[in-house]
The first five atom37 places (N, CA, C, CB, O) and aatype in JSON, in Angstrom:
{
  "aatype": [12, 2, 18, 2, 10, 13, 16, 18, 0, 19, 18, 10, 9, 10, 12, 9, 7, 19, 9, 18, 18, 9, 7, 11, 19, 4, 18, 16, 2, 7, 1, 0, 13, 9, 13, 2, 19, 19, 5, 3, 8, 2, 10, 16, 3, 1, 16, 2, 11, 10, 10, 10, 0, 7, 18, 18, 10, 9, 2, 9, 7, 13, 19, 9, 19, 16, 9, 15, 7, 17, 14, 11, 9, 16, 15, 14, 19, 3, 9, 9, 8, 6, 10, 15, 11, 18, 9, 7, 13, 10, 10, 13, 10, 10, 0, 16, 10, 8, 18, 13, 2, 9, 18, 13, 9, 16, 8, 10, 13, 2, 11, 10, 13, 2, 15],
  "atom_mask": [
    [1, 1, 1, 1, 1],
    [1, 1, 1, 1, 1],
    [1, 1, 1, 1, 1],
    [1, 1, 1, 1, 1],
    [1, 1, 1, 1, 1],
    [1, 1, 1, 1, 1],
    [1, 1, 1, 1, 1],
    [1, 1, 1, 1, 1],
    [1, 1, 1, 1, 1],
    [1, 1, 1, 1, 1],
    [1, 1, 1, 1, 1],
    [1, 1, 1, 1, 1],
    [1, 1, 1, 1, 1],
    [1, 1, 1, 1, 1],
    [1, 1, 1, 1, 1],
    [1, 1, 1, 1, 1],
    [1, 1, 1, 0, 1],
    [1, 1, 1, 1, 1],
    [1, 1, 1, 1, 1],
    [1, 1, 1, 1, 1],
    [1, 1, 1, 1, 1],
    [1, 1, 1, 1, 1],
    [1, 1, 1, 0, 1],
    [1, 1, 1, 1, 1],
    [1, 1, 1, 1, 1],
    [1, 1, 1, 1, 1],
    [1, 1, 1, 1, 1],
    [1, 1, 1, 1, 1],
    [1, 1, 1, 1, 1],
    [1, 1, 1, 0, 1],
    [1, 1, 1, 1, 1],
    [1, 1, 1, 1, 1],
    [1, 1, 1, 1, 1],
    [1, 1, 1, 1, 1],
    [1, 1, 1, 1, 1],
    [1, 1, 1, 1, 1],
    [1, 1, 1, 1, 1],
    [1, 1, 1, 1, 1],
    [1, 1, 1, 1, 1],
    [1, 1, 1, 1, 1],
    [1, 1, 1, 1, 1],
    [1, 1, 1, 1, 1],
    [1, 1, 1, 1, 1],
    [1, 1, 1, 1, 1],
    [1, 1, 1, 1, 1],
    [1, 1, 1, 1, 1],
    [1, 1, 1, 1, 1],
    [1, 1, 1, 1, 1],
    [1, 1, 1, 1, 1],
    [1, 1, 1, 1, 1],
    [1, 1, 1, 1, 1],
    [1, 1, 1, 1, 1],
    [1, 1, 1, 1, 1],
    [1, 1, 1, 0, 1],
    [1, 1, 1, 1, 1],
    [1, 1, 1, 1, 1],
    [1, 1, 1, 1, 1],
    [1, 1, 1, 1, 1],
    [1, 1, 1, 1, 1],
    [1, 1, 1, 1, 1],
    [1, 1, 1, 0, 1],
    [1, 1, 1, 1, 1],
    [1, 1, 1, 1, 1],
    [1, 1, 1, 1, 1],
    [1, 1, 1, 1, 1],
    [1, 1, 1, 1, 1],
    [1, 1, 1, 1, 1],
    [1, 1, 1, 1, 1],
    [1, 1, 1, 0, 1],
    [1, 1, 1, 1, 1],
    [1, 1, 1, 1, 1],
    [1, 1, 1, 1, 1],
    [1, 1, 1, 1, 1],
    [1, 1, 1, 1, 1],
    [1, 1, 1, 1, 1],
    [1, 1, 1, 1, 1],
    [1, 1, 1, 1, 1],
    [1, 1, 1, 1, 1],
    [1, 1, 1, 1, 1],
    [1, 1, 1, 1, 1],
    [1, 1, 1, 1, 1],
    [1, 1, 1, 1, 1],
    [1, 1, 1, 1, 1],
    [1, 1, 1, 1, 1],
    [1, 1, 1, 1, 1],
    [1, 1, 1, 1, 1],
    [1, 1, 1, 1, 1],
    [1, 1, 1, 0, 1],
    [1, 1, 1, 1, 1],
    [1, 1, 1, 1, 1],
    [1, 1, 1, 1, 1],
    [1, 1, 1, 1, 1],
    [1, 1, 1, 1, 1],
    [1, 1, 1, 1, 1],
    [1, 1, 1, 1, 1],
    [1, 1, 1, 1, 1],
    [1, 1, 1, 1, 1],
    [1, 1, 1, 1, 1],
    [1, 1, 1, 1, 1],
    [1, 1, 1, 1, 1],
    [1, 1, 1, 1, 1],
    [1, 1, 1, 1, 1],
    [1, 1, 1, 1, 1],
    [1, 1, 1, 1, 1],
    [1, 1, 1, 1, 1],
    [1, 1, 1, 1, 1],
    [1, 1, 1, 1, 1],
    [1, 1, 1, 1, 1],
    [1, 1, 1, 1, 1],
    [1, 1, 1, 1, 1],
    [1, 1, 1, 1, 1],
    [1, 1, 1, 1, 1],
    [1, 1, 1, 1, 1],
    [1, 1, 1, 1, 1],
    [1, 1, 1, 1, 1]
  ],
  "atom_positions": [
    [[-30.01, 21.4, 23.85], [-29.57, 21.07, 22.5], [-28.29, 21.83, 22.17], [-30.67, 21.39, 21.47], [-28.16, 23.01, 22.5]],
    [[-27.35, 21.16, 21.51], [-26.11, 21.82, 21.13], [-26.31, 22.47, 19.75], [-24.92, 20.8, 21.11], [-26.28, 21.81, 18.72]],
    [[-26.51, 23.78, 19.77], [-26.76, 24.51, 18.53], [-25.55, 24.52, 17.61], [-27.17, 25.94, 18.84], [-25.7, 24.54, 16.38]],
    [[-24.35, 24.52, 18.18], [-23.16, 24.55, 17.34], [-23.06, 23.32, 16.45], [-21.92, 24.68, 18.2], [-22.81, 23.44, 15.25]],
    [[-23.25, 22.15, 17.01], [-23.15, 20.93, 16.21], [-24.2, 20.89, 15.11], [-23.28, 19.69, 17.1], [-23.91, 20.5, 13.98]],
    [[-25.4, 21.28, 15.43], [-26.47, 21.33, 14.44], [-26.12, 22.3, 13.31], [-27.8, 21.74, 15.1], [-26.28, 21.98, 12.13]],
    [[-25.63, 23.48, 13.68], [-25.28, 24.5, 12.69], [-24.1, 24.05, 11.83], [-24.94, 25.82, 13.38], [-24.11, 24.28, 10.62]],
    [[-23.11, 23.42, 12.43], [-21.98, 22.89, 11.66], [-22.46, 21.87, 10.64], [-20.93, 22.26, 12.6], [-22.03, 21.9, 9.49]],
    [[-23.33, 20.98, 11.05], [-23.81, 19.94, 10.14], [-24.59, 20.56, 8.98], [-24.71, 18.94, 10.91], [-24.38, 20.19, 7.82]],
    [[-25.47, 21.5, 9.27], [-26.23, 22.17, 8.22], [-25.29, 22.9, 7.27], [-27.25, 23.16, 8.82], [-25.42, 22.8, 6.05]],
    [[-24.33, 23.62, 7.83], [-23.37, 24.38, 7.03], [-22.55, 23.46, 6.13], [-22.44, 25.19, 7.95], [-22.39, 23.73, 4.94]],
    [[-22.03, 22.38, 6.69], [-21.21, 21.46, 5.89], [-22.02, 20.82, 4.77], [-20.61, 20.37, 6.79], [-21.55, 20.74, 3.63]],
    [[-23.21, 20.36, 5.08], [-24.04, 19.71, 4.05], [-24.4, 20.7, 2.94], [-25.32, 19.14, 4.68], [-24.26, 20.38, 1.76]],
    [[-24.85, 21.88, 3.31], [-25.23, 22.88, 2.3], [-24.03, 23.31, 1.45], [-25.84, 24.1, 2.98], [-24.13, 23.36, 0.23]],
    [[-22.93, 23.61, 2.09], [-21.8, 24.15, 1.36], [-21.11, 23.1, 0.5], [-20.8, 24.76, 2.32], [-20.68, 23.4, -0.62]],
    [[-20.99, 21.9, 0.98], [-20.37, 20.86, 0.15], [-21.26, 20.57, -1.05], [-20.12, 19.56, 0.97], [-20.76, 20.33, -2.15]],
    [[-22.57, 20.59, -0.85], [-23.49, 20.43, -1.98], [-23.36, 21.56, -2.99], [0.0, 0.0, 0.0], [-23.33, 21.31, -4.2]],
    [[-23.3, 22.79, -2.52], [-23.14, 23.95, -3.41], [-21.8, 23.89, -4.14], [-23.26, 25.27, -2.62], [-21.73, 24.12, -5.34]],
    [[-20.75, 23.58, -3.41], [-19.41, 23.5, -4.0], [-19.37, 22.41, -5.07], [-18.35, 23.23, -2.92], [-18.82, 22.62, -6.16]],
    [[-19.95, 21.26, -4.78], [-19.96, 20.17, -5.75], [-20.74, 20.58, -7.0], [-20.57, 18.91, -5.13], [-20.27, 20.37, -8.12]],
    [[-21.91, 21.15, -6.83], [-22.75, 21.52, -7.97], [-22.07, 22.58, -8.84], [-24.12, 22.04, -7.48], [-22.03, 22.44, -10.06]],
    [[-21.54, 23.61, -8.22], [-20.87, 24.67, -8.99], [-19.63, 24.12, -9.68], [-20.5, 25.85, -8.07], [-19.35, 24.47, -10.83]],
    [[-18.88, 23.27, -9.0], [-17.7, 22.66, -9.62], [-18.06, 21.81, -10.83], [0.0, 0.0, 0.0], [-17.37, 21.85, -11.85]],
    [[-19.14, 21.05, -10.72], [-19.58, 20.22, -11.83], [-20.01, 21.07, -13.02], [-20.74, 19.31, -11.39], [-19.67, 20.76, -14.16]],
    [[-20.75, 22.14, -12.76], [-21.2, 23.03, -13.84], [-20.01, 23.71, -14.5], [-22.18, 24.09, -13.29], [-19.93, 23.76, -15.73]],
    [[-19.09, 24.23, -13.7], [-17.92, 24.91, -14.27], [-17.03, 23.93, -15.03], [-17.11, 25.6, -13.15], [-16.48, 24.29, -16.08]],
    [[-16.88, 22.72, -14.53], [-16.06, 21.72, -15.21], [-16.68, 21.34, -16.55], [-15.9, 20.47, -14.33], [-15.98, 21.25, -17.56]],
    [[-17.97, 21.12, -16.56], [-18.66, 20.71, -17.79], [-18.64, 21.83, -18.84], [-20.1, 20.31, -17.49], [-18.31, 21.59, -20.0]],
    [[-18.99, 23.02, -18.43], [-19.07, 24.13, -19.38], [-17.73, 24.8, -19.64], [-20.05, 25.15, -18.88], [-17.55, 25.44, -20.68]],
    [[-16.81, 24.66, -18.72], [-15.52, 25.32, -18.87], [-14.6, 24.69, -19.89], [0.0, 0.0, 0.0], [-13.69, 25.33, -20.4]],
    [[-14.85, 23.42, -20.2], [-14.0, 22.73, -21.17], [-14.0, 23.45, -22.51], [-14.46, 21.29, -21.35], [-12.93, 23.68, -23.09]],
    [[-15.16, 23.8, -23.02], [-15.25, 24.49, -24.31], [-14.58, 25.86, -24.23], [-16.72, 24.64, -24.74], [-13.94, 26.3, -25.18]],
    [[-14.73, 26.52, -23.11], [-14.14, 27.84, -22.93], [-12.61, 27.75, -22.94], [-14.62, 28.46, -21.61], [-11.95, 28.57, -23.58]],
    [[-12.05, 26.76, -22.25], [-10.6, 26.58, -22.22], [-10.09, 26.14, -23.59], [-10.2, 25.54, -21.15], [-9.06, 26.63, -24.04]],
    [[-10.81, 25.24, -24.24], [-10.39, 24.78, -25.56], [-10.35, 25.93, -26.56], [-11.32, 23.68, -26.06], [-9.48, 25.95, -27.43]],
    [[-11.25, 26.86, -26.45], [-11.28, 28.03, -27.34], [-9.98, 28.83, -27.24], [-12.47, 28.93, -26.99], [-9.53, 29.43, -28.21]],
    [[-9.38, 28.82, -26.07], [-8.13, 29.57, -25.87], [-6.91, 28.71, -26.2], [-8.03, 30.06, -24.42], [-5.98, 29.19, -26.85]],
    [[-6.9, 27.45, -25.77], [-5.72, 26.6, -25.86], [-5.62, 25.88, -27.2], [-5.74, 25.58, -24.74], [-4.51, 25.73, -27.73]],
    [[-6.73, 25.44, -27.77], [-6.77, 24.72, -29.05], [-6.03, 23.39, -29.01], [-6.19, 25.58, -30.13], [-5.47, 22.96, -30.02]],
    [[-6.02, 22.73, -27.86], [-5.39, 21.42, -27.71], [-6.26, 20.6, -26.75], [-3.91, 21.54, -27.18], [-6.41, 20.96, -25.59]],
    [[-6.83, 19.49, -27.25], [-7.76, 18.7, -26.43], [-7.09, 18.15, -25.17], [-8.33, 17.54, -27.25], [-7.68, 18.21, -24.09]],
    [[-5.89, 17.63, -25.29], [-5.2, 17.05, -24.14], [-4.9, 18.11, -23.07], [-3.9, 16.37, -24.59], [-5.18, 17.9, -21.89]],
    [[-4.35, 19.24, -23.49], [-4.04, 20.31, -22.54], [-5.31, 20.9, -21.95], [-3.22, 21.41, -23.22], [-5.33, 21.28, -20.77]],
    [[-6.36, 20.97, -22.73], [-7.65, 21.47, -22.23], [-8.18, 20.58, -21.12], [-8.66, 21.56, -23.38], [-8.6, 21.07, -20.07]],
    [[-8.18, 19.26, -21.35], [-8.69, 18.34, -20.34], [-7.85, 18.37, -19.07], [-8.73, 16.93, -20.91], [-8.39, 18.36, -17.96]],
    [[-6.55, 18.41, -19.22], [-5.67, 18.46, -18.04], [-5.86, 19.76, -17.26], [-4.21, 18.31, -18.47], [-5.92, 19.74, -16.03]],
    [[-5.94, 20.87, -17.97], [-6.15, 22.16, -17.31], [-7.48, 22.18, -16.59], [-6.07, 23.31, -18.32], [-7.57, 22.66, -15.46]],
    [[-8.51, 21.67, -17.23], [-9.84, 21.66, -16.65], [-9.87, 20.8, -15.38], [-10.87, 21.14, -17.66], [-10.49, 21.19, -14.39]],
    [[-9.22, 19.64, -15.41], [-9.16, 18.77, -14.23], [-8.37, 19.41, -13.1], [-8.55, 17.42, -14.6], [-8.75, 19.29, -11.93]],
    [[-7.28, 20.08, -13.43], [-6.5, 20.78, -12.4], [-7.3, 21.91, -11.76], [-5.2, 21.33, -13.0], [-7.26, 22.1, -10.55]],
    [[-8.02, 22.65, -12.57], [-8.87, 23.73, -12.04], [-9.94, 23.17, -11.11], [-9.52, 24.51, -13.19], [-10.22, 23.75, -10.06]],
    [[-10.54, 22.05, -11.49], [-11.57, 21.44, -10.66], [-10.99, 20.93, -9.34], [-12.24, 20.28, -11.41], [-11.58, 21.15, -8.28]],
    [[-9.85, 20.26, -9.39], [-9.23, 19.76, -8.17], [-8.84, 20.91, -7.24], [-7.99, 18.92, -8.5], [-9.09, 20.85, -6.03]],
    [[-8.24, 21.95, -7.79], [-7.89, 23.11, -6.98], [-9.11, 23.79, -6.4], [0.0, 0.0, 0.0], [-9.1, 24.23, -5.25]],
    [[-10.15, 23.88, -7.19], [-11.41, 24.48, -6.73], [-11.97, 23.72, -5.53], [-12.43, 24.51, -7.87], [-12.34, 24.32, -4.53]],
    [[-12.02, 22.38, -5.64], [-12.54, 21.58, -4.54], [-11.65, 21.72, -3.3], [-12.65, 20.12, -4.95], [-12.17, 21.89, -2.19]],
    [[-10.36, 21.64, -3.47], [-9.45, 21.73, -2.31], [-9.56, 23.07, -1.6], [-8.01, 21.5, -2.76], [-9.66, 23.12, -0.37]],
    [[-9.56, 24.14, -2.36], [-9.64, 25.48, -1.75], [-10.95, 25.67, -1.01], [-9.47, 26.57, -2.81], [-10.97, 26.11, 0.14]],
    [[-12.04, 25.35, -1.66], [-13.35, 25.66, -1.08], [-13.76, 24.74, 0.05], [-14.38, 25.63, -2.14], [-14.29, 25.2, 1.06]],
    [[-13.54, 23.44, -0.11], [-13.88, 22.53, 0.99], [-12.96, 22.77, 2.18], [-13.8, 21.04, 0.53], [-13.39, 22.71, 3.33]],
    [[-11.69, 23.04, 1.91], [-10.77, 23.4, 3.0], [-11.2, 24.67, 3.7], [0.0, 0.0, 0.0], [-11.14, 24.76, 4.92]],
    [[-11.64, 25.66, 2.93], [-12.11, 26.9, 3.52], [-13.33, 26.67, 4.42], [-12.45, 27.91, 2.44], [-13.41, 27.24, 5.51]],
    [[-14.25, 25.85, 3.96], [-15.46, 25.54, 4.74], [-15.07, 24.9, 6.07], [-16.41, 24.6, 3.94], [-15.6, 25.27, 7.12]],
    [[-14.16, 23.96, 6.03], [-13.75, 23.26, 7.25], [-13.01, 24.2, 8.2], [-12.88, 22.05, 6.92], [-13.23, 24.16, 9.41]],
    [[-12.13, 25.02, 7.66], [-11.35, 25.94, 8.51], [-12.23, 27.01, 9.14], [-10.25, 26.6, 7.69], [-12.01, 27.38, 10.3]],
    [[-13.22, 27.51, 8.42], [-14.05, 28.59, 8.98], [-14.86, 28.14, 10.18], [-14.98, 29.13, 7.91], [-15.2, 28.95, 11.04]],
    [[-15.18, 26.87, 10.25], [-15.96, 26.38, 11.39], [-15.22, 26.61, 12.7], [-16.27, 24.89, 11.23], [-15.85, 26.88, 13.73]],
    [[-13.91, 26.53, 12.69], [-13.15, 26.68, 13.93], [-13.24, 28.1, 14.51], [-11.7, 26.34, 13.68], [-13.0, 28.29, 15.7]],
    [[-13.59, 29.07, 13.68], [-13.65, 30.44, 14.17], [-15.04, 30.91, 14.59], [0.0, 0.0, 0.0], [-15.22, 32.07, 14.94]],
    [[-16.01, 30.02, 14.55], [-17.38, 30.42, 14.89], [-17.53, 30.64, 16.4], [-18.37, 29.36, 14.41], [-16.92, 29.92, 17.2]],
    [[-18.33, 31.61, 16.78], [-18.6, 31.8, 18.21], [-19.58, 30.75, 18.73], [-19.16, 33.22, 18.47], [-20.14, 29.97, 17.95]],
    [[-19.79, 30.73, 20.02], [-20.77, 29.81, 20.6], [-22.16, 30.26, 20.18], [-20.64, 29.76, 22.17], [-22.52, 31.43, 20.31]],
    [[-22.93, 29.32, 19.68], [-24.28, 29.61, 19.21], [-25.25, 29.22, 20.32], [-24.6, 28.86, 17.87], [-25.27, 28.07, 20.77]],
    [[-26.06, 30.18, 20.75], [-26.92, 29.95, 21.9], [-28.41, 30.0, 21.61], [-26.61, 30.95, 22.95], [-29.23, 29.73, 22.49]],
    [[-28.78, 30.34, 20.36], [-30.21, 30.42, 20.05], [-30.43, 30.16, 18.56], [-30.77, 31.81, 20.45], [-29.49, 30.21, 17.77]],
    [[-31.68, 29.88, 18.2], [-31.99, 29.71, 16.77], [-31.69, 30.97, 15.94], [-33.45, 29.34, 16.61], [-31.37, 30.86, 14.75]],
    [[-31.8, 32.13, 16.53], [-31.46, 33.36, 15.81], [-29.98, 33.39, 15.49], [-31.85, 34.6, 16.65], [-29.59, 33.84, 14.41]],
    [[-29.15, 32.93, 16.41], [-27.7, 32.85, 16.15], [-27.4, 31.87, 15.02], [-26.96, 32.42, 17.43], [-26.46, 32.08, 14.24]],
    [[-28.18, 30.8, 14.92], [-27.98, 29.84, 13.84], [-28.16, 30.53, 12.49], [-28.96, 28.65, 13.97], [-27.32, 30.4, 11.6]],
    [[-29.26, 31.25, 12.35], [-29.55, 31.96, 11.1], [-28.47, 33.0, 10.82], [-30.95, 32.63, 11.15], [-28.02, 33.15, 9.69]],
    [[-28.06, 33.72, 11.84], [-27.05, 34.77, 11.68], [-25.72, 34.19, 11.2], [-26.84, 35.52, 12.99], [-25.13, 34.69, 10.24]],
    [[-25.25, 33.16, 11.86], [-23.96, 32.57, 11.49], [-24.02, 31.88, 10.13], [-23.51, 31.57, 12.56], [-23.09, 32.02, 9.33]],
    [[-25.09, 31.15, 9.87], [-25.21, 30.49, 8.57], [-25.24, 31.51, 7.44], [-26.46, 29.62, 8.52], [-24.56, 31.34, 6.43]],
    [[-26.02, 32.56, 7.6], [-26.1, 33.56, 6.52], [-24.78, 34.27, 6.32], [-27.2, 34.58, 6.83], [-24.39, 34.56, 5.19]],
    [[-24.08, 34.56, 7.39], [-22.78, 35.23, 7.28], [-21.76, 34.37, 6.54], [-22.25, 35.59, 8.67], [-21.1, 34.84, 5.61]],
    [[-21.64, 33.12, 6.95], [-20.62, 32.26, 6.35], [-21.02, 31.74, 4.98], [-20.34, 31.1, 7.27], [-20.16, 31.59, 4.11]],
    [[-22.29, 31.46, 4.76], [-22.74, 31.04, 3.43], [-22.57, 32.19, 2.45], [-24.22, 30.57, 3.47], [-22.1, 31.98, 1.33]],
    [[-22.95, 33.39, 2.85], [-22.78, 34.56, 1.98], [-21.33, 34.8, 1.63], [0.0, 0.0, 0.0], [-21.0, 35.1, 0.48]],
    [[-20.45, 34.69, 2.61], [-19.03, 34.91, 2.35], [-18.48, 33.86, 1.39], [-18.24, 34.89, 3.65], [-17.7, 34.18, 0.49]],
    [[-18.88, 32.59, 1.58], [-18.38, 31.54, 0.7], [-18.9, 31.73, -0.72], [-18.78, 30.17, 1.22], [-18.15, 31.54, -1.67]],
    [[-20.15, 32.1, -0.87], [-20.69, 32.35, -2.22], [-19.96, 33.51, -2.89], [-22.2, 32.64, -2.15], [-19.7, 33.47, -4.09]],
    [[-19.63, 34.54, -2.12], [-18.84, 35.65, -2.65], [-17.46, 35.16, -3.08], [-18.71, 36.77, -1.6], [-16.96, 35.56, -4.13]],
    [[-16.84, 34.3, -2.28], [-15.53, 33.74, -2.61], [-15.6, 32.9, -3.88], [-14.99, 32.9, -1.44], [-14.72, 32.98, -4.73]],
    [[-16.64, 32.09, -4.01], [-16.81, 31.26, -5.21], [-16.93, 32.13, -6.46], [-18.03, 30.36, -5.07], [-16.31, 31.84, -7.48]],
    [[-17.72, 33.18, -6.38], [-17.88, 34.07, -7.53], [-16.56, 34.75, -7.87], [-18.97, 35.13, -7.26], [-16.22, 34.88, -9.05]],
    [[-15.82, 35.18, -6.87], [-14.53, 35.83, -7.1], [-13.55, 34.86, -7.77], [-13.94, 36.34, -5.77], [-12.87, 35.24, -8.72]],
    [[-13.48, 33.63, -7.29], [-12.6, 32.64, -7.91], [-13.01, 32.35, -9.35], [-12.6, 31.34, -7.09], [-12.15, 32.19, -10.22]],
    [[-14.3, 32.29, -9.59], [-14.79, 32.03, -10.94], [-14.35, 33.15, -11.89], [-16.33, 31.91, -10.94], [-13.84, 32.87, -12.97]],
    [[-14.55, 34.38, -11.5], [-14.16, 35.49, -12.38], [-12.65, 35.61, -12.52], [-14.73, 36.79, -11.86], [-12.17, 36.02, -13.58]],
    [[-11.9, 35.27, -11.49], [-10.45, 35.25, -11.6], [-10.01, 34.21, -12.62], [-9.8, 34.98, -10.24], [-9.14, 34.47, -13.45]],
    [[-10.62, 33.02, -12.57], [-10.27, 31.97, -13.53], [-10.6, 32.39, -14.96], [-11.01, 30.67, -13.2], [-9.81, 32.15, -15.87]],
    [[-11.74, 33.02, -15.16], [-12.09, 33.5, -16.5], [-11.06, 34.51, -16.98], [-13.51, 34.13, -16.5], [-10.6, 34.43, -18.12]],
    [[-10.68, 35.45, -16.13], [-9.67, 36.44, -16.49], [-8.35, 35.77, -16.82], [-9.48, 37.47, -15.36], [-7.71, 36.07, -17.83]],
    [[-7.94, 34.85, -15.95], [-6.67, 34.17, -16.13], [-6.64, 33.41, -17.45], [-6.41, 33.21, -14.97], [-5.68, 33.51, -18.21]],
    [[-7.68, 32.66, -17.72], [-7.71, 31.84, -18.93], [-7.74, 32.71, -20.17], [-8.91, 30.9, -18.91], [-7.0, 32.45, -21.12]],
    [[-8.57, 33.73, -20.2], [-8.69, 34.53, -21.41], [-7.48, 35.42, -21.65], [-9.93, 35.38, -21.35], [-6.96, 35.47, -22.77]],
    [[-7.02, 36.13, -20.65], [-5.94, 37.09, -20.86], [-4.55, 36.47, -20.84], [-6.0, 38.17, -19.81], [-3.75, 36.68, -21.76]],
    [[-4.26, 35.7, -19.82], [-2.91, 35.17, -19.7], [-2.65, 34.01, -20.66], [-2.65, 34.72, -18.27], [-1.58, 33.92, -21.25]],
    [[-3.62, 33.12, -20.84], [-3.44, 32.03, -21.8], [-3.35, 32.59, -23.22], [-4.6, 31.03, -21.69], [-2.58, 32.07, -24.03]],
    [[-4.12, 33.61, -23.53], [-4.03, 34.22, -24.86], [-2.62, 34.75, -25.11], [-5.05, 35.34, -25.01], [-2.09, 34.61, -26.21]],
    [[-2.02, 35.36, -24.1], [-0.64, 35.87, -24.25], [0.35, 34.73, -24.43], [-0.24, 36.71, -23.02], [1.3, 34.84, -25.21]],
    [[0.14, 33.63, -23.69], [1.05, 32.5, -23.8], [0.94, 31.78, -25.15], [0.78, 31.52, -22.67], [1.96, 31.43, -25.76]],
    [[-0.26, 31.56, -25.59], [-0.46, 30.74, -26.78], [-0.53, 31.53, -28.08], [-1.71, 29.95, -26.63], [-0.42, 30.94, -29.16]],
    [[-0.7, 32.82, -28.02], [-0.8, 33.63, -29.23], [0.39, 34.56, -29.4], [-2.08, 34.44, -29.22], [0.33, 35.53, -30.15]],
    [[1.46, 34.27, -28.69], [2.66, 35.12, -28.81], [3.5, 34.71, -29.98], [3.5, 35.08, -27.55], [4.54, 35.32, -30.24]]
  ]
}
């Protein structure tokens, strides 16, 4: 059995599902947060859509690129090891991007729009 192909498939399915779900939640709930800072419905919607598109591009691209650097997987234990390593790193990256966006929107947009 080719463990690498199986692991890639599991990784892609899980991560694209997680990325989609988190993107949908952030897009839905982030609109009110952005509007609170910007106070313009049109600019809020455009900013929210741009953030979502960038989020999907960065994260799905990252998932695809990381697969190329995986070592040869020779056992079920290696499957668990590689999946946990890469899933954990991606979840850490998602959280970091989320907090960066919150900081960016609250601090920098406030300076731009309240100057």
